[in-house]
mmCIF file of C-alpha atoms in Angstrom:
data_model
loop_
_atom_site.group_PDB
_atom_site.id
_atom_site.type_symbol
_atom_site.label_atom_id
_atom_site.label_comp_id
_atom_site.label_asym_id
_atom_site.label_seq_id
_atom_site.Cartn_x
_atom_site.Cartn_y
_atom_site.Cartn_z
ATOM 1 C CA UNK A 228 13.699 105.319 37.064
ATOM 2 C CA UNK A 229 14.919 107.377 34.138
ATOM 3 C CA UNK A 230 18.074 108.210 35.942
ATOM 4 C CA UNK A 231 18.891 104.547 36.509
ATOM 5 C CA UNK A 232 18.196 103.719 32.863
ATOM 6 C CA UNK A 233 20.448 106.561 31.790
ATOM 7 C CA UNK A 234 23.142 105.506 34.234
ATOM 8 C CA UNK A 235 22.959 101.922 32.934
ATOM 9 C CA UNK A 236 23.201 103.043 29.231
ATOM 10 C CA UNK A 237 26.098 105.396 30.164
ATOM 11 C CA UNK A 238 27.910 102.582 31.969
ATOM 12 C CA UNK A 239 27.432 100.169 29.062
ATOM 13 C CA UNK A 240 28.590 102.782 26.524
ATOM 14 C CA UNK A 241 31.618 103.702 28.619
ATOM 15 C CA UNK A 242 32.547 99.984 28.856
ATOM 16 C CA UNK A 243 32.181 99.511 25.137
ATOM 17 C CA UNK A 244 34.323 102.595 24.510
ATOM 18 C CA UNK A 245 37.027 101.251 26.775
ATOM 19 C CA UNK A 246 37.016 97.900 24.936
ATOM 20 C CA UNK A 247 37.155 99.622 21.566
ATOM 21 C CA UNK A 248 40.023 101.843 22.741
ATOM 22 C CA UNK A 249 41.954 98.708 23.943
ATOM 23 C CA UNK A 250 41.406 97.073 20.571
ATOM 24 C CA UNK A 251 42.601 100.222 18.775
ATOM 25 C CA UNK A 252 45.728 100.411 20.955
ATOM 26 C CA UNK A 253 46.514 96.781 20.239
ATOM 27 C CA UNK A 254 46.017 97.231 16.486
ATOM 28 C CA UNK A 255 48.234 100.333 16.517
ATOM 29 C CA UNK A 256 50.971 98.401 18.364
ATOM 30 C CA UNK A 257 50.697 95.575 15.924
ATOM 31 C CA UNK A 258 50.893 97.947 12.971
ATOM 32 C CA UNK A 259 53.964 99.593 14.477
ATOM 33 C CA UNK A 260 55.648 96.178 14.887
ATOM 34 C CA UNK A 261 54.788 95.230 11.295
ATOM 35 C CA UNK A 262 56.015 98.605 10.018
ATOM 36 C CA UNK A 263 59.306 98.039 11.897
ATOM 37 C CA UNK A 264 59.822 94.565 10.373
ATOM 38 C CA UNK A 265 59.163 95.922 6.880
ATOM 39 C CA UNK A 266 61.578 98.800 7.503
ATOM 40 C CA UNK A 267 64.273 96.364 8.662
ATOM 41 C CA UNK A 268 63.719 94.153 5.697
ATOM 42 C CA UNK A 269 64.030 97.067 3.269
ATOM 43 C CA UNK A 270 67.207 98.318 5.005
ATOM 44 C CA UNK A 271 68.649 94.852 4.883
ATOM 45 C CA UNK A 272 67.882 94.430 1.183
ATOM 46 C CA UNK A 273 69.208 97.842 0.503
ATOM 47 C CA UNK A 274 72.530 97.048 2.242
ATOM 48 C CA UNK A 275 72.764 93.746 0.283
ATOM 49 C CA UNK A 276 72.107 95.600 -2.933
ATOM 50 C CA UNK A 277 74.758 98.293 -2.149
ATOM 51 C CA UNK A 278 77.346 95.674 -1.254
ATOM 52 C CA UNK A 279 76.666 93.638 -4.380
ATOM 53 C CA UNK A 280 76.912 96.841 -6.509
ATOM 54 C CA UNK A 281 80.188 97.804 -4.882
ATOM 55 C CA UNK A 282 81.445 94.224 -5.500
ATOM 56 C CA UNK A 283 80.535 94.401 -9.210
ATOM 57 C CA UNK A 284 82.149 97.891 -9.488
ATOM 58 C CA UNK A 285 85.426 96.613 -7.985
ATOM 59 C CA UNK A 286 85.461 93.610 -10.281
ATOM 60 C CA UNK A 287 84.724 95.836 -13.283
ATOM 61 C CA UNK A 288 87.461 98.308 -12.257
ATOM 62 C CA UNK A 289 89.930 95.464 -11.735
ATOM 63 C CA UNK A 290 89.183 93.919 -15.111
ATOM 64 C CA UNK A 291 89.338 97.202 -17.080
ATOM 65 C CA UNK A 292 92.285 98.754 -15.225
ATOM 66 C CA UNK A 293 94.752 95.887 -15.684
#
């Protein structure tokens, strides 16, 4: 009787641990995707900023080096 009760509890606990692990894996995957999007956004904005800075520098050099 006690063994069956233990076995039942163990099975339920194991099942719950598997469910929690799947949820954790999904959250981790979602976080990685979100981090990737943020990184791409930052890189894109950084490139835009650099190109605008270079453009301003060229205009400045052109105006002052006539």
